[in-house]
Amino acid sequence: MQGVVIPISMVPGDSIIHRINPLPKLAWAFGVLVISFATRNPLILSTLFVVGVILILVAQVGNAYLKVAMILFPISLTLIVLQSIAPAFPKPWTPIVSVGPFTIFQEGIYSGISMLLRIFAMTTWAMLMIMTSHPSDIFTSLQKIGMPYVLNFILTMTLQLLPILQNEFAVVLNAQKSRAMKGSGFGAILPSMVPVFVGAIERVQQLSISLESRAFGSSGHKTSYRRVRMTFWDILLIVLGIVFTAGMTYWIIVDKSLDWSETMVFHPAFAIGLVVFATLGFLAFVVIALRNVLQA
Amino acid sequence: MSESKPIIEFKDVTFWYGQNETEPALKNINLTIHEGDYVALLGLNGAGKTTLQLCINGVVPNNILGNFEGQVIVDGKDTLETPVREMAKIVGMVFDNPEFQLSQMSVGEEIALGMESLGYSYEEMVETIDEVLDIVGLQGLTERSPFGLSGGQQQRLSIASALAMRPKILVMDEPTSNVDPIGKEEIFQVAYELNRKRNMTVIMAEHEVEVMAQYANLVVVMHEGEIVLQGTPEEVFSNVDLLKSLGLRMPQVAAFGNELEKLGIMTLNGHYPVKLSQAVETYGRLFEKKAG
Ligand SMILES: Nc1ncnc2c1ncn2[C@@H]1O[C@H](COP(=O)(O)OP(=O)(O)O)[C@@H](O)[C@H]1O
Ligand SMILES: [Mg+2]
């Protein structure tokens, strides 16, 4: 099972970025998300993406990031394929070239490229936040600004439970194998879900009794063992993040010349090349992924 | 034991899990436990041990609803009138599956969970975490993930989490049933020291009769929701036939005495040794006779 699940979690380290409070990181990741949805401009999106990658390198979490990117990239390639023949744009579309029954449109290539960049800009900044902050610190900081304690707990527990359930799933699969049942392939997955699911219910029941026995869920004042420092610089970063997001969004809305969908013209050869590359890239990924799943 | 004051009193407790259940999980339970007692709860699966233990901190019937009759008084508090979170400061609970009691990212956070809910200060939490980790022998593991620990360590972490709220009573439900032999030994040791050195009242449901005969001063035998026997280990384990009919094991040294008696080698009149030290003394007499 190991190969199938992508571990997205903190990569311990001592970089400047690791030392920043989770809230400013969250504010910037959220800001980039807002901006990415506000614009399709490839230059803005790729700038956000490149800056994100530079920060990933500064944080020295490049390896973990690459693992995620290598899965995300081929999946996002489908966007280029789909968009090029059916752009998410108001008609009329401008055809570039026809290949058999398919027509590739100018707006489609533009839209595909900007969606790909948008996904990468957003996820790079989100990864930066997740990979450089301890989950407990993220939840504790969120709790400080008003997230309910119980939600903090639910998030923490879910994060803890996922790898355990994944592990139990693998155990059940192996047990089925040893009893000469199907132990690999999709046919084995459904029957193994049942014991894992039943086990999860039992676990949650037992956990809830254990938690109640430890005064969990009391009403009244609660304190936090986890302490997250918030310095002047952290606050400044949050303010800058908000100003940057607001400023960029305003600019994007006001300046109509940022819409390059008419001006950025693609050569037919480039368009065909891109679609073919995207199709092959995605298919190769699917084949490799299926082989991994079936062998696991 | 007789000089210390009662800390837990079950008065005519009967409990049905559901309104429609005909057979109650607990039937007319009367039981008095004194401060500093080490109580062994014996009985087959389904005898009602867990249910009885859940009554001590009021999870039954306050959180697990059902049909409850009678009264349980713990440290002067009626469990029916005391919220479970209040009881957490008096009664610590440890359950059989170590992993199913853990939820946090680090050992420190796991122990802090209850204290956070009760609004303890940060300094108090840090101090308490160090103290309870020391008691259970997990010093220095504050930052580790609970799920990376061995079963025995996890179970000791559960004990530490319960101890953080400074309870007077520690209730343990088959704490060693999912733990390897070394882990078992460590858990018994921690419970023993809490009882002897800190005068903590321990109530343990456990299948290891030898260990219970060694440590407990009160043995309670349950069967189908009822208490069928209670007394010192020596008293309880003299009831060979009854225990056998209930399908329960005797400590091996006592079973040995019973066999010797049947073979006519020794007359013990039911006073079987239950601990190893007693066995050495009692059976040693056989060899003295031979030698003399
Ligand atoms: N949550 C529950 N709902 C309904 N019945 C239960 C529940 N828990 C236990 N019982 C029943 O109550 C009886 C006593 O169970 P329990 O206290 O768990 O015994 P023990 O711990 O000695 O194995 C059993 O007959 C069991 O089936
Ligand atoms: Mg039980």
XYZ file of C-alpha atoms and ligand atoms in Angstrom:
616
model
C 0.000 0.000 0.000
C 2.899 2.316 0.643
C 3.236 3.471 -2.933
C -0.397 4.417 -3.297
C -0.754 6.949 -0.534
C 1.098 10.238 -0.733
C 2.448 11.348 2.600
C 1.718 15.044 2.963
C 2.973 16.080 6.336
C 5.583 18.116 8.100
C 9.184 17.664 7.064
C 11.150 18.451 10.228
C 13.774 21.111 9.813
C 15.231 24.306 11.162
C 14.923 26.720 8.241
C 13.761 30.321 8.584
C 10.451 29.208 7.160
C 10.058 26.426 9.704
C 10.512 29.008 12.427
C 7.732 31.285 11.212
C 4.434 30.981 13.084
C 1.874 28.895 11.125
C -0.605 31.777 10.900
C 1.415 34.026 8.549
C 2.164 30.982 6.411
C -1.498 30.147 6.371
C -2.370 33.754 5.486
C 0.029 33.742 2.527
C -1.062 30.312 1.293
C -4.641 31.482 1.466
C -3.738 34.763 -0.254
C -2.102 32.894 -3.126
C -5.215 30.739 -3.391
C -7.409 33.824 -3.701
C -5.141 35.451 -6.274
C -4.844 32.234 -8.283
C -8.582 32.023 -8.580
C -8.879 35.705 -9.412
C -6.627 35.608 -12.469
C -5.744 33.464 -15.481
C -2.723 35.535 -16.352
C 0.134 33.074 -16.958
C 2.808 35.545 -15.885
C 1.262 36.266 -12.489
C 0.540 32.575 -11.885
C 3.981 31.408 -12.905
C 5.601 34.125 -10.796
C 3.652 32.936 -7.752
C 4.645 29.367 -8.580
C 8.347 30.195 -9.007
C 8.470 32.230 -5.788
C 6.759 29.320 -4.031
C 9.364 26.891 -5.357
C 12.200 29.196 -4.263
C 10.716 29.269 -0.744
C 10.376 25.469 -0.840
C 14.091 25.296 -1.598
C 14.876 27.799 1.164
C 12.903 25.585 3.546
C 14.843 22.539 2.297
C 11.699 20.479 1.757
C 12.327 20.057 -1.965
C 12.414 16.255 -1.934
C 9.065 15.849 -0.218
C 7.582 18.519 -2.472
C 8.882 16.772 -5.575
C 7.151 13.536 -4.571
C 3.819 15.327 -4.426
C 4.495 17.302 -7.611
C 5.316 14.129 -9.513
C 1.828 12.841 -8.852
C 0.079 16.156 -9.236
C 1.725 17.088 -12.540
C 0.553 14.174 -14.692
C -2.951 14.403 -13.223
C -3.106 18.124 -13.989
C -2.034 17.407 -17.559
C -5.551 16.120 -18.201
C -6.698 19.717 -17.795
C -4.665 20.737 -20.822
C -6.123 17.921 -22.906
C -9.703 18.574 -21.845
C -9.458 22.339 -21.987
C -7.842 22.431 -25.419
C -10.849 20.770 -27.026
C -13.522 22.185 -24.686
C -12.315 25.428 -23.135
C -13.953 26.836 -20.001
C -14.520 30.046 -21.944
C -17.541 31.760 -23.421
C -18.008 30.919 -27.095
C -17.070 31.637 -29.823
C -13.762 29.807 -29.595
C -10.910 30.410 -32.000
C -9.760 27.167 -33.670
C -6.007 26.707 -34.076
C -5.816 23.351 -35.759
C -7.947 20.250 -36.354
C -6.697 16.714 -35.764
C -9.207 14.173 -37.010
C -12.505 14.806 -35.224
C -10.880 17.093 -32.623
C -10.336 20.792 -32.898
C -7.829 22.506 -30.648
C -8.860 25.996 -29.619
C -6.773 29.047 -28.808
C -8.817 29.717 -25.640
C -8.400 26.082 -24.664
C -4.617 26.104 -24.675
C -4.624 29.392 -22.810
C -7.105 28.082 -20.256
C -5.298 24.742 -19.873
C -1.946 26.371 -19.264
C -3.345 28.853 -16.784
C -5.259 26.155 -14.894
C -2.128 24.055 -14.640
C -0.177 27.049 -13.360
C -2.999 27.939 -10.995
C -2.973 24.456 -9.472
C 0.772 24.561 -9.103
C 0.859 28.049 -7.615
C -1.775 27.130 -5.032
C -0.451 23.722 -4.073
C 3.149 24.887 -3.890
C 2.257 27.506 -1.310
C -0.049 25.117 0.542
C 2.713 22.488 0.615
C 5.139 25.109 1.857
C 2.828 25.802 4.786
C 2.078 22.160 5.567
C 5.616 20.878 5.179
C 7.171 23.503 7.419
C 4.628 23.595 10.272
C 3.865 21.020 12.931
C 0.203 20.057 12.537
C -0.422 20.592 16.243
C 0.990 24.105 15.898
C -1.279 24.836 12.958
C -4.331 23.669 14.900
C -3.277 25.433 18.089
C -2.755 28.726 16.265
C -6.112 28.352 14.582
C -7.644 27.660 17.964
C -6.102 30.919 19.230
C -7.976 32.856 16.579
C -11.292 31.208 17.307
C -11.366 27.671 15.947
C -13.311 25.495 18.429
C -11.222 23.227 20.667
C -13.244 20.218 19.562
C -12.457 20.892 15.918
C -8.788 21.075 16.822
C -9.157 17.660 18.429
C -11.050 16.151 15.509
C -8.416 17.351 13.052
C -5.596 16.041 15.208
C -7.247 12.680 15.674
C -8.039 12.306 11.982
C -4.436 12.991 11.085
C -3.408 10.317 13.583
C -6.004 7.821 12.496
C -5.336 7.898 8.752
C -1.923 6.209 8.771
C -3.189 3.680 11.312
C -6.186 2.732 9.226
C -3.919 2.541 6.203
C -1.697 0.194 8.137
C -4.614 -1.956 9.283
C -5.793 -2.120 5.730
C -2.431 -3.550 4.711
C -2.587 -6.064 7.569
C -6.028 -7.260 6.503
C -4.892 -7.567 2.887
C -1.954 -9.698 3.970
C -4.175 -11.830 6.178
C -6.445 -12.442 3.221
C -3.472 -13.401 1.105
C -2.325 -15.903 3.699
C -5.796 -17.444 3.711
C -5.510 -17.914 -0.041
C -8.005 -15.199 -0.751
C -7.276 -12.589 -3.302
C -4.610 -10.429 -1.751
C -3.941 -8.023 -4.554
C -5.818 -6.090 -7.150
C -9.091 -4.278 -6.835
C -11.027 -7.459 -6.034
C -9.201 -7.696 -2.712
C -9.776 -4.132 -1.641
C -13.511 -4.207 -0.997
C -13.594 -7.232 1.349
C -10.716 -5.743 3.356
C -12.590 -2.495 3.830
C -15.201 -4.232 5.979
C -12.967 -5.411 8.846
C -11.036 -2.145 8.773
C -14.268 -0.188 8.975
C -15.652 -2.316 11.805
C -12.330 -1.954 13.613
C -12.470 1.801 13.180
C -15.897 1.995 14.795
C -14.746 -0.070 17.739
C -11.688 2.129 18.050
C -13.711 5.313 18.061
C -16.135 3.953 20.686
C -13.283 2.925 22.951
C -11.486 6.216 22.384
C -14.551 8.226 23.271
C -14.942 6.386 26.588
C -11.261 6.882 27.291
C -11.491 10.596 26.494
C -14.575 11.116 28.634
C -12.762 9.399 31.469
C -10.028 12.019 31.109
C -12.388 14.990 31.481
C -12.324 15.679 27.766
C -15.273 17.679 26.535
C -15.677 19.551 29.810
C -17.326 22.892 29.557
C -15.414 25.848 30.919
C -12.025 27.411 30.426
C -9.482 25.375 28.496
C -5.772 25.828 28.251
C -3.235 24.685 25.711
C -0.090 22.692 26.311
C 1.254 23.440 22.880
C 2.589 26.992 22.780
C 3.098 28.777 19.532
C 5.084 31.982 19.638
C 3.848 34.954 17.682
C 6.503 37.630 17.174
C 6.314 41.134 15.758
C 7.656 39.746 12.473
C 4.903 37.147 12.293
C 2.269 39.844 12.683
C 3.998 41.993 10.086
C 4.011 39.025 7.688
C 0.298 38.517 8.188
C -0.424 42.197 7.516
C 1.812 42.112 4.418
C 0.036 38.969 3.230
C -3.359 40.609 3.526
C -2.203 43.835 1.849
C -0.522 41.862 -0.961
C -3.589 39.718 -1.581
C -5.961 42.669 -1.520
C -3.676 44.754 -3.756
C -3.152 41.969 -6.302
C -6.830 41.126 -6.409
C -7.728 44.764 -6.932
C -5.167 45.103 -9.739
C -6.405 41.922 -11.415
C -10.006 43.125 -11.348
C -9.247 46.656 -12.535
C -6.561 46.057 -15.189
C -8.320 44.369 -18.108
C -5.052 44.140 -20.059
C -4.038 41.220 -17.805
C -6.408 39.020 -19.812
C -4.084 37.577 -22.447
C -6.555 35.082 -23.885
C -6.759 37.056 -27.160
C -3.206 38.357 -27.361
C -1.255 35.232 -26.448
C -1.427 33.379 -29.756
C -0.187 29.797 -29.995
C 1.453 28.268 -33.039
C -0.439 25.168 -34.331
C 2.670 23.006 -33.927
C 3.045 24.127 -30.319
C -0.634 23.407 -29.669
C -0.448 19.889 -31.108
C 2.833 19.180 -29.355
C 1.443 20.300 -26.014
C -1.726 18.207 -26.305
C 0.185 15.125 -27.394
C 2.704 15.564 -24.577
C -0.095 16.019 -22.032
C -1.952 12.935 -23.262
C 1.115 10.716 -23.262
C 2.279 12.067 -19.900
C -1.030 11.305 -18.302
C -1.346 7.835 -19.856
C 2.159 6.910 -18.760
C 1.265 7.956 -15.242
C -1.941 5.903 -15.230
C -0.103 2.803 -16.419
C 2.605 3.163 -13.771
C 0.061 3.872 -11.030
C -2.090 0.873 -11.965
C 0.918 -1.397 -11.966
C 1.813 -0.159 -8.495
C -1.692 -0.678 -7.148
C -2.029 -4.142 -8.615
C 1.344 -5.263 -7.324
C 0.944 -3.813 -3.825
C -7.172 -2.678 55.033
C -9.789 -2.642 57.746
C -8.417 0.544 59.339
C -8.590 2.655 56.186
C -11.843 4.276 55.149
C -14.135 3.035 52.383
C -13.457 4.860 49.105
C -15.794 2.999 46.742
C -19.195 1.641 47.712
C -21.577 -0.190 45.396
C -25.024 -0.371 46.953
C -27.442 -2.806 45.316
C -26.366 -1.856 41.817
C -28.219 -3.413 38.901
C -27.659 -2.237 35.347
C -29.189 -3.106 31.975
C -27.473 -1.789 28.840
C -30.751 -1.382 26.983
C -34.345 -0.882 27.954
C -35.212 -4.129 26.185
C -32.470 -6.308 27.664
C -33.889 -8.978 29.894
C -30.605 -10.000 31.538
C -28.827 -7.181 33.398
C -25.064 -6.749 32.881
C -24.763 -6.139 36.643
C -27.009 -7.846 39.217
C -27.377 -6.625 42.815
C -23.779 -5.598 43.212
C -22.731 -4.807 46.769
C -19.064 -4.093 47.164
C -16.948 -1.966 49.454
C -13.407 -1.031 48.531
C -11.110 0.752 50.974
C -8.477 3.373 50.372
C -5.197 1.717 49.420
C -6.785 -1.578 48.391
C -5.477 -3.525 45.424
C -8.555 -5.243 44.031
C -8.400 -8.072 41.508
C -11.532 -8.514 39.394
C -11.774 -12.030 38.013
C -14.348 -13.554 35.716
C -14.832 -14.921 32.241
C -15.510 -12.666 29.275
C -18.961 -11.180 29.612
C -19.018 -11.581 33.408
C -19.521 -7.830 33.866
C -16.025 -6.691 34.888
C -15.840 -3.826 32.404
C -19.353 -2.661 33.217
C -18.585 -2.663 36.932
C -15.414 -0.670 36.340
C -17.204 1.889 34.181
C -19.580 2.504 37.111
C -16.678 3.707 39.238
C -16.145 6.941 37.301
C -19.780 7.236 36.319
C -19.377 6.600 32.570
C -22.079 4.051 33.372
C -24.788 5.335 33.589
C -23.973 8.987 32.775
C -22.405 8.531 29.337
C -23.388 4.971 28.505
C -27.079 5.193 29.084
C -29.113 2.264 30.291
C -31.332 1.232 33.108
C -29.469 1.868 36.374
C -30.635 0.974 39.868
C -28.820 1.434 43.146
C -26.024 3.773 44.097
C -22.270 4.046 43.669
C -20.431 6.323 46.109
C -16.841 7.124 45.209
C -14.750 9.268 47.551
C -17.957 10.625 49.073
C -19.511 11.487 45.706
C -22.608 9.888 44.262
C -21.705 9.016 40.660
C -25.254 9.725 39.521
C -24.924 13.320 40.661
C -21.313 13.961 39.658
C -20.253 14.727 36.095
C -17.685 12.307 34.656
C -15.186 15.171 34.206
C -15.304 15.779 37.965
C -14.788 12.072 38.557
C -11.693 12.214 36.333
C -9.933 13.980 39.185
C -10.698 11.054 41.480
C -10.679 8.025 39.176
C -8.159 7.282 36.421
C -9.123 4.686 33.808
C -6.926 2.438 31.689
C -8.498 0.142 29.101
C -7.427 -3.070 27.441
C -6.402 -1.867 24.007
C -3.481 0.542 24.371
C -3.782 2.013 20.883
C -7.488 2.722 21.183
C -6.895 5.200 23.999
C -4.423 7.410 22.191
C -5.133 10.260 19.822
C -2.425 12.910 20.018
C 0.713 13.735 18.063
C 3.125 13.502 20.959
C 3.381 11.831 24.349
C 3.327 15.256 26.025
C 0.148 16.305 24.261
C -1.482 12.963 25.057
C -0.886 13.462 28.773
C -1.881 17.128 28.578
C -5.256 16.389 27.002
C -7.189 16.018 30.256
C -5.363 18.875 31.941
C -6.150 21.176 29.013
C -9.818 20.335 29.388
C -9.676 21.203 33.078
C -7.874 24.495 32.418
C -4.499 23.751 34.064
C -1.783 26.362 33.537
C 1.036 25.667 31.092
C 3.658 25.483 33.843
C 1.523 23.050 35.813
C 1.140 20.838 32.745
C 4.860 20.737 31.999
C 5.659 19.868 35.594
C 2.972 17.183 35.788
C 3.976 15.610 32.486
C 7.544 15.170 33.718
C 6.334 13.802 37.012
C 3.924 11.204 35.616
C 6.341 10.095 32.899
C 8.827 9.496 35.663
C 6.322 7.400 37.629
C 5.593 5.117 34.669
C 9.207 4.990 33.529
C 8.878 6.840 30.218
C 11.218 9.721 31.019
C 12.433 11.746 28.062
C 9.804 10.548 25.587
C 7.691 13.739 25.743
C 8.134 14.587 22.066
C 7.700 11.065 20.689
C 4.619 9.968 18.800
C 2.387 7.738 20.966
C 1.846 5.464 17.972
C 5.542 4.738 17.650
C 5.729 3.257 21.144
C 5.575 -0.443 22.022
C 2.284 -1.810 23.390
C 3.675 -1.846 26.923
C 4.912 1.724 26.609
C 1.576 2.818 25.172
C -0.234 1.263 28.086
C 2.081 3.003 30.545
C 1.390 6.231 28.668
C -2.321 5.614 29.231
C -1.566 5.208 32.921
C 0.440 8.451 32.882
C -2.432 10.258 31.123
C -4.797 9.099 33.829
C -2.362 10.025 36.607
C -2.020 13.582 35.276
C -5.297 14.533 36.934
C -4.002 13.203 40.269
C -6.673 10.560 40.893
C -6.833 8.558 44.128
C -8.128 5.508 42.315
C -6.718 3.741 39.288
C -9.096 1.432 37.431
C -7.446 -0.890 34.940
C -9.453 -3.084 32.574
C -7.321 -6.023 31.424
C -4.409 -3.632 30.909
C -2.010 -6.354 29.819
C -4.197 -8.390 27.473
C -2.751 -6.817 24.325
C 0.815 -6.481 25.504
C 3.894 -8.693 25.162
C 5.301 -10.481 28.256
C 7.913 -7.834 29.030
C 5.324 -5.093 28.653
C 2.977 -7.007 31.002
C 5.644 -7.159 33.667
C 6.290 -3.408 33.415
C 2.608 -2.572 33.752
C 2.163 -4.808 36.805
C 5.238 -3.208 38.337
C 3.920 0.339 37.819
C 0.532 -0.589 39.297
C 2.209 -2.282 42.249
C 4.372 0.733 43.020
C 1.479 3.172 42.712
C -0.415 1.048 45.195
C 2.391 0.449 47.690
C 4.372 3.690 47.491
C 1.575 6.167 46.818
C -1.278 4.368 48.532
C -3.304 4.524 45.335
C -6.393 2.337 45.239
C -6.052 -0.059 42.294
C -8.909 -2.004 40.747
C -7.670 -4.362 38.074
C -9.581 -6.787 35.887
C -7.031 -9.374 34.889
C -6.729 -12.971 33.763
C -3.252 -13.502 35.220
C -4.345 -15.091 38.501
C -0.800 -15.683 39.733
C -0.004 -12.000 39.518
C -3.288 -11.032 41.120
C -2.763 -13.487 43.984
C 0.636 -11.902 44.483
C -0.447 -8.259 44.603
C -4.157 -8.016 45.424
C -5.499 -7.872 48.961
C -9.092 -8.216 47.763
C -10.192 -10.640 45.053
C -13.656 -10.245 43.543
C -15.006 -13.019 41.330
C -17.811 -12.183 38.930
C -20.089 -14.457 36.967
C -22.989 -13.436 34.747
C -23.219 -9.969 36.266
C -23.040 -11.087 39.872
C -20.310 -11.099 42.473
C -20.049 -14.767 43.415
C -17.027 -14.591 45.706
C -15.019 -11.897 47.406
C -12.285 -11.936 49.992
C -8.548 -12.192 50.413
C -6.741 -14.260 47.765
C -6.358 -17.058 50.327
C -10.100 -17.094 51.040
C -11.185 -16.899 47.414
C -8.787 -19.530 46.094
C -9.831 -22.037 48.756
C -13.111 -22.417 46.802
C -11.617 -24.827 44.313
C -14.835 -26.496 43.189
C -16.773 -23.274 42.724
C -13.976 -21.662 40.724
C -13.679 -24.768 38.584
C -17.397 -24.838 37.886
C -17.159 -21.208 36.777
C -14.348 -22.138 34.411
C -11.785 -20.018 36.234
C -8.167 -20.859 36.829
C -6.468 -21.062 40.231
C -2.952 -19.852 40.888
C -0.747 -22.826 40.043
C 0.708 -23.116 43.530
C -2.837 -23.416 44.935
C -3.839 -25.948 42.296
C -0.731 -27.905 43.248
C -1.853 -27.969 46.898
C -5.274 -29.150 45.860
C -3.735 -31.992 43.844
C -1.478 -33.000 46.744
C -4.538 -33.083 48.977
C -6.452 -35.290 46.539
C -3.504 -37.669 46.397
C -3.497 -37.803 50.175
C 0.057 -36.490 50.390
C -0.873 -33.406 52.387
C -3.847 -32.115 54.367
C -4.395 -28.402 53.875
C -8.130 -28.086 54.683
C -8.541 -25.556 51.914
C -5.703 -23.345 53.155
C -3.822 -23.468 49.898
C -0.852 -21.211 49.415
C -1.559 -18.614 46.714
C 1.773 -16.809 46.479
C 5.126 -18.286 45.635
C 6.561 -17.318 49.034
C 3.717 -19.127 50.838
C 4.172 -22.152 48.595
C 7.845 -22.393 49.449
C 6.983 -22.357 53.116
C 4.040 -24.795 52.939
C 5.488 -27.319 50.536
C 8.900 -27.014 52.158
C 7.369 -28.834 55.135
C 7.010 -31.955 52.963
C 10.712 -32.132 52.403
C 11.566 -31.395 56.029
C 9.439 -34.425 57.010
C 11.268 -36.634 54.556
C 14.620 -35.383 55.739
C 13.688 -35.832 59.418
N -22.177 -1.578 25.074
C -22.898 -2.659 25.387
N -24.170 -2.776 24.966
C -24.903 -3.858 25.278
N -24.470 -4.878 26.041
C -23.206 -4.825 26.499
C -22.354 -3.715 26.181
N -21.154 -3.923 26.775
C -21.262 -5.111 27.398
N -22.477 -5.657 27.241
C -22.947 -6.932 27.818
O -22.862 -6.835 29.217
C -22.357 -8.029 29.765
C -21.118 -7.747 30.587
O -20.089 -7.315 29.720
P -18.706 -6.756 30.228
O -18.928 -5.828 31.360
O -17.996 -6.222 29.056
O -17.994 -8.068 30.756
P -16.439 -8.397 30.924
O -15.701 -7.116 30.966
O -16.355 -9.174 32.182
O -16.040 -9.215 29.741
C -22.112 -8.971 28.606
O -23.204 -9.830 28.495
C -22.033 -8.065 27.423
O -22.493 -8.710 26.262
Mg -14.155 -6.479 29.737
